[in-house]
Amino acid sequence: MPRLLLATVALSVVLSACDAPAPPIVPAAIGPVASAVPAPSPDEVAYVTAMVDHHRQGLRLVEVLRERGGVPYRISNLADHMAAIQKTEVTDMTDFLNAWGRRLPSAPMHMSEARIDALRTSAGAAAGRTFLQLMIAHHEGAVQMSTAVLPAARNPWVISLARHVIADQSAEIAAMRRAVQEPL
């Protein structure tokens, strides 16, 4: 009987809490948000612009890989994963630049056409291995660029982006290095 009484009291407390009015929602102070965030410096704009180009080149590598036949599933799946992330990040970075009134100039590709042709002319497991080798070097470049921008970065979004690129692409580098060592 005491258990039933305890359960009844507990249920009454819970149900009465449901009838309690919600605390009032107090709007935050409204003011110019942009003035609270430092505008990106020319170096930060250059970094974000370079990362857009860098990501687009990575997406190009994935497109070339998709054209190859017989690529091991594990590698094509990894490539699709990276492409999905990088497409979203290109949109985010472009929106960031547009929000600050910065145009996205065209920048030269970082990887030579000869290296891309090596992927284009391979197939199957060889294409998968070539893709991994190219993408490892490509990601290492992104990590270096991101590491270089951090010491002088002041814009919180740019700092967050650089840290994100370092963390995510370092993890992807490790996964790709493991995959290169395994039989494909």
GROMACS .gro file of C-alpha atoms in nm:
model
  184
    1MET     CA    1   0.000   0.000   0.000
    2PRO     CA    2   0.278   0.253   0.073
    3ARG     CA    3   0.411   0.201  -0.281
    4LEU     CA    4   0.074   0.284  -0.429
    5LEU     CA    5   0.051   0.597  -0.214
    6LEU     CA    6   0.403   0.705  -0.317
    7ALA     CA    7   0.324   0.643  -0.685
    8THR     CA    8   0.001   0.842  -0.658
    9VAL     CA    9   0.179   1.137  -0.495
   10ALA     CA   10   0.457   1.129  -0.756
   11LEU     CA   11   0.205   1.118  -1.039
   12SER     CA   12   0.010   1.409  -0.887
   13VAL     CA   13   0.328   1.618  -0.866
   14VAL     CA   14   0.421   1.543  -1.226
   15LEU     CA   15   0.071   1.617  -1.355
   16SER     CA   16   0.041   1.938  -1.159
   17ALA     CA   17   0.371   2.054  -1.307
   18CYS     CA   18   0.216   2.012  -1.652
   19ASP     CA   19  -0.048   2.269  -1.557
   20ALA     CA   20   0.207   2.523  -1.438
   21PRO     CA   21   0.239   2.819  -1.668
   22ALA     CA   22   0.553   2.828  -1.880
   23PRO     CA   23   0.805   3.094  -1.787
   24PRO     CA   24   0.770   3.405  -1.999
   25ILE     CA   25   0.990   3.429  -2.307
   26VAL     CA   26   1.186   3.749  -2.290
   27PRO     CA   27   1.324   3.862  -2.624
   28ALA     CA   28   1.694   3.932  -2.636
   29ALA     CA   29   1.808   4.286  -2.682
   30ILE     CA   30   1.774   4.377  -3.044
   31GLY     CA   31   2.064   4.557  -3.198
   32PRO     CA   32   2.304   4.546  -3.485
   33VAL     CA   33   2.440   4.192  -3.477
   34ALA     CA   34   2.703   4.253  -3.743
   35SER     CA   35   2.871   4.520  -3.533
   36ALA     CA   36   2.926   4.269  -3.252
   37VAL     CA   37   3.122   4.037  -3.482
   38PRO     CA   38   3.449   4.159  -3.626
   39ALA     CA   39   3.451   4.186  -4.003
   40PRO     CA   40   3.682   3.935  -4.164
   41SER     CA   41   4.030   4.065  -4.237
   42PRO     CA   42   4.169   4.052  -4.590
   43ASP     CA   43   4.369   3.742  -4.488
   44GLU     CA   44   4.054   3.575  -4.353
   45VAL     CA   45   3.865   3.657  -4.675
   46ALA     CA   46   4.156   3.516  -4.877
   47TYR     CA   47   4.151   3.199  -4.664
   48VAL     CA   48   3.776   3.143  -4.708
   49THR     CA   49   3.803   3.215  -5.081
   50ALA     CA   50   4.093   2.969  -5.113
   51MET     CA   51   3.898   2.707  -4.918
   52VAL     CA   52   3.602   2.743  -5.156
   53ASP     CA   53   3.836   2.679  -5.448
   54HIS     CA   54   4.007   2.398  -5.262
   55HIS     CA   55   3.675   2.228  -5.186
   56ARG     CA   56   3.563   2.268  -5.547
   57GLN     CA   57   3.878   2.093  -5.660
   58GLY     CA   58   3.807   1.810  -5.414
   59LEU     CA   59   3.458   1.784  -5.561
   60ARG     CA   60   3.613   1.763  -5.906
   61LEU     CA   61   3.828   1.470  -5.793
   62VAL     CA   62   3.516   1.293  -5.667
   63GLU     CA   63   3.341   1.354  -6.002
   64VAL     CA   64   3.638   1.203  -6.190
   65LEU     CA   65   3.639   0.903  -5.954
   66ARG     CA   66   3.266   0.848  -6.013
   67GLU     CA   67   3.337   0.823  -6.387
   68ARG     CA   68   3.577   0.535  -6.329
   69GLY     CA   69   3.448   0.181  -6.336
   70GLY     CA   70   3.499  -0.087  -6.075
   71VAL     CA   71   3.604   0.143  -5.790
   72PRO     CA   72   3.581  -0.046  -5.459
   73TYR     CA   73   3.263   0.038  -5.270
   74ARG     CA   74   3.446   0.151  -4.956
   75ILE     CA   75   3.636   0.416  -5.152
   76SER     CA   76   3.338   0.537  -5.353
   77ASN     CA   77   3.137   0.557  -5.031
   78LEU     CA   78   3.412   0.764  -4.864
   79ALA     CA   79   3.428   0.989  -5.171
   80ASP     CA   80   3.051   1.041  -5.163
   81HIS     CA   81   3.069   1.126  -4.791
   82MET     CA   82   3.343   1.384  -4.849
   83ALA     CA   83   3.153   1.533  -5.145
   84ALA     CA   84   2.834   1.577  -4.942
   85ILE     CA   85   3.022   1.761  -4.667
   86GLN     CA   86   3.226   1.975  -4.904
   87LYS     CA   87   2.922   2.079  -5.112
   88THR     CA   88   2.753   2.207  -4.797
   89GLU     CA   89   3.069   2.382  -4.684
   90VAL     CA   90   3.111   2.553  -5.025
   91THR     CA   91   2.759   2.691  -4.987
   92ASP     CA   92   2.829   2.804  -4.630
   93MET     CA   93   3.156   2.972  -4.723
   94THR     CA   94   3.002   3.144  -5.026
   95ASP     CA   95   2.713   3.268  -4.809
   96PHE     CA   96   2.965   3.398  -4.554
   97LEU     CA   97   3.155   3.591  -4.819
   98ASN     CA   98   2.830   3.730  -4.965
   99ALA     CA   99   2.706   3.835  -4.619
  100TRP     CA  100   3.018   4.045  -4.575
  101GLY     CA  101   2.990   4.190  -4.926
  102ARG     CA  102   3.293   4.002  -5.056
  103ARG     CA  103   3.297   3.870  -5.408
  104LEU     CA  104   3.425   3.524  -5.476
  105PRO     CA  105   3.704   3.568  -5.729
  106SER     CA  106   3.815   3.275  -5.936
  107ALA     CA  107   4.140   3.127  -5.814
  108PRO     CA  108   4.375   2.889  -5.989
  109MET     CA  109   4.353   2.517  -5.924
  110HIS     CA  110   4.610   2.383  -5.679
  111MET     CA  111   4.647   2.039  -5.834
  112SER     CA  112   4.799   1.987  -6.176
  113GLU     CA  113   4.596   1.846  -6.463
  114ALA     CA  114   4.860   1.572  -6.496
  115ARG     CA  115   4.774   1.443  -6.150
  116ILE     CA  116   4.402   1.458  -6.224
  117ASP     CA  117   4.468   1.276  -6.555
  118ALA     CA  118   4.634   0.995  -6.355
  119LEU     CA  119   4.298   0.942  -6.187
  120ARG     CA  120   4.106   0.989  -6.510
  121THR     CA  121   4.304   0.717  -6.690
  122SER     CA  122   4.286   0.456  -6.414
  123ALA     CA  123   4.007   0.215  -6.325
  124GLY     CA  124   3.894  -0.019  -6.050
  125ALA     CA  125   4.114  -0.059  -5.745
  126ALA     CA  126   4.392   0.143  -5.912
  127ALA     CA  127   4.153   0.438  -5.949
  128GLY     CA  128   4.055   0.401  -5.586
  129ARG     CA  129   4.416   0.399  -5.470
  130THR     CA  130   4.506   0.696  -5.693
  131PHE     CA  131   4.205   0.887  -5.562
  132LEU     CA  132   4.307   0.822  -5.202
  133GLN     CA  133   4.664   0.936  -5.266
  134LEU     CA  134   4.548   1.254  -5.439
  135MET     CA  135   4.288   1.328  -5.174
  136ILE     CA  136   4.534   1.272  -4.887
  137ALA     CA  137   4.767   1.534  -5.038
  138HIS     CA  138   4.468   1.757  -5.109
  139HIS     CA  139   4.343   1.736  -4.748
  140GLU     CA  140   4.692   1.796  -4.612
  141GLY     CA  141   4.692   2.123  -4.807
  142ALA     CA  142   4.360   2.225  -4.648
  143VAL     CA  143   4.493   2.145  -4.300
  144GLN     CA  144   4.805   2.355  -4.369
  145MET     CA  145   4.597   2.649  -4.496
  146SER     CA  146   4.368   2.629  -4.195
  147THR     CA  147   4.655   2.604  -3.948
  148ALA     CA  148   4.821   2.906  -4.107
  149VAL     CA  149   4.514   3.132  -4.077
  150LEU     CA  150   4.438   3.061  -3.711
  151PRO     CA  151   4.708   3.268  -3.532
  152ALA     CA  152   4.586   3.598  -3.679
  153ALA     CA  153   4.216   3.512  -3.724
  154ARG     CA  154   3.967   3.727  -3.530
  155ASN     CA  155   3.635   3.651  -3.697
  156PRO     CA  156   3.462   3.374  -3.496
  157TRP     CA  157   3.314   3.210  -3.805
  158VAL     CA  158   3.653   3.191  -3.976
  159ILE     CA  159   3.812   3.051  -3.658
  160SER     CA  160   3.537   2.790  -3.635
  161LEU     CA  161   3.576   2.698  -4.002
  162ALA     CA  162   3.954   2.659  -3.972
  163ARG     CA  163   3.923   2.441  -3.662
  164HIS     CA  164   3.653   2.233  -3.830
  165VAL     CA  165   3.863   2.180  -4.143
  166ILE     CA  166   4.165   2.078  -3.933
  167ALA     CA  167   3.965   1.830  -3.725
  168ASP     CA  168   3.752   1.677  -4.001
  169GLN     CA  169   4.013   1.657  -4.269
  170SER     CA  170   4.276   1.521  -4.029
  171ALA     CA  171   4.033   1.242  -3.940
  172GLU     CA  172   3.965   1.178  -4.310
  173ILE     CA  173   4.340   1.172  -4.383
  174ALA     CA  174   4.384   0.904  -4.116
  175ALA     CA  175   4.097   0.700  -4.262
  176MET     CA  176   4.235   0.731  -4.615
  177ARG     CA  177   4.586   0.633  -4.503
  178ARG     CA  178   4.440   0.319  -4.342
  179ALA     CA  179   4.246   0.241  -4.659
  180VAL     CA  180   4.558   0.279  -4.877
  181GLN     CA  181   4.737   0.023  -4.658
  182GLU     CA  182   4.456  -0.233  -4.684
  183PRO     CA  183   4.392  -0.456  -4.983
  184LEU     CA  184   4.136  -0.296  -5.211
   0.00000   0.00000   0.00000
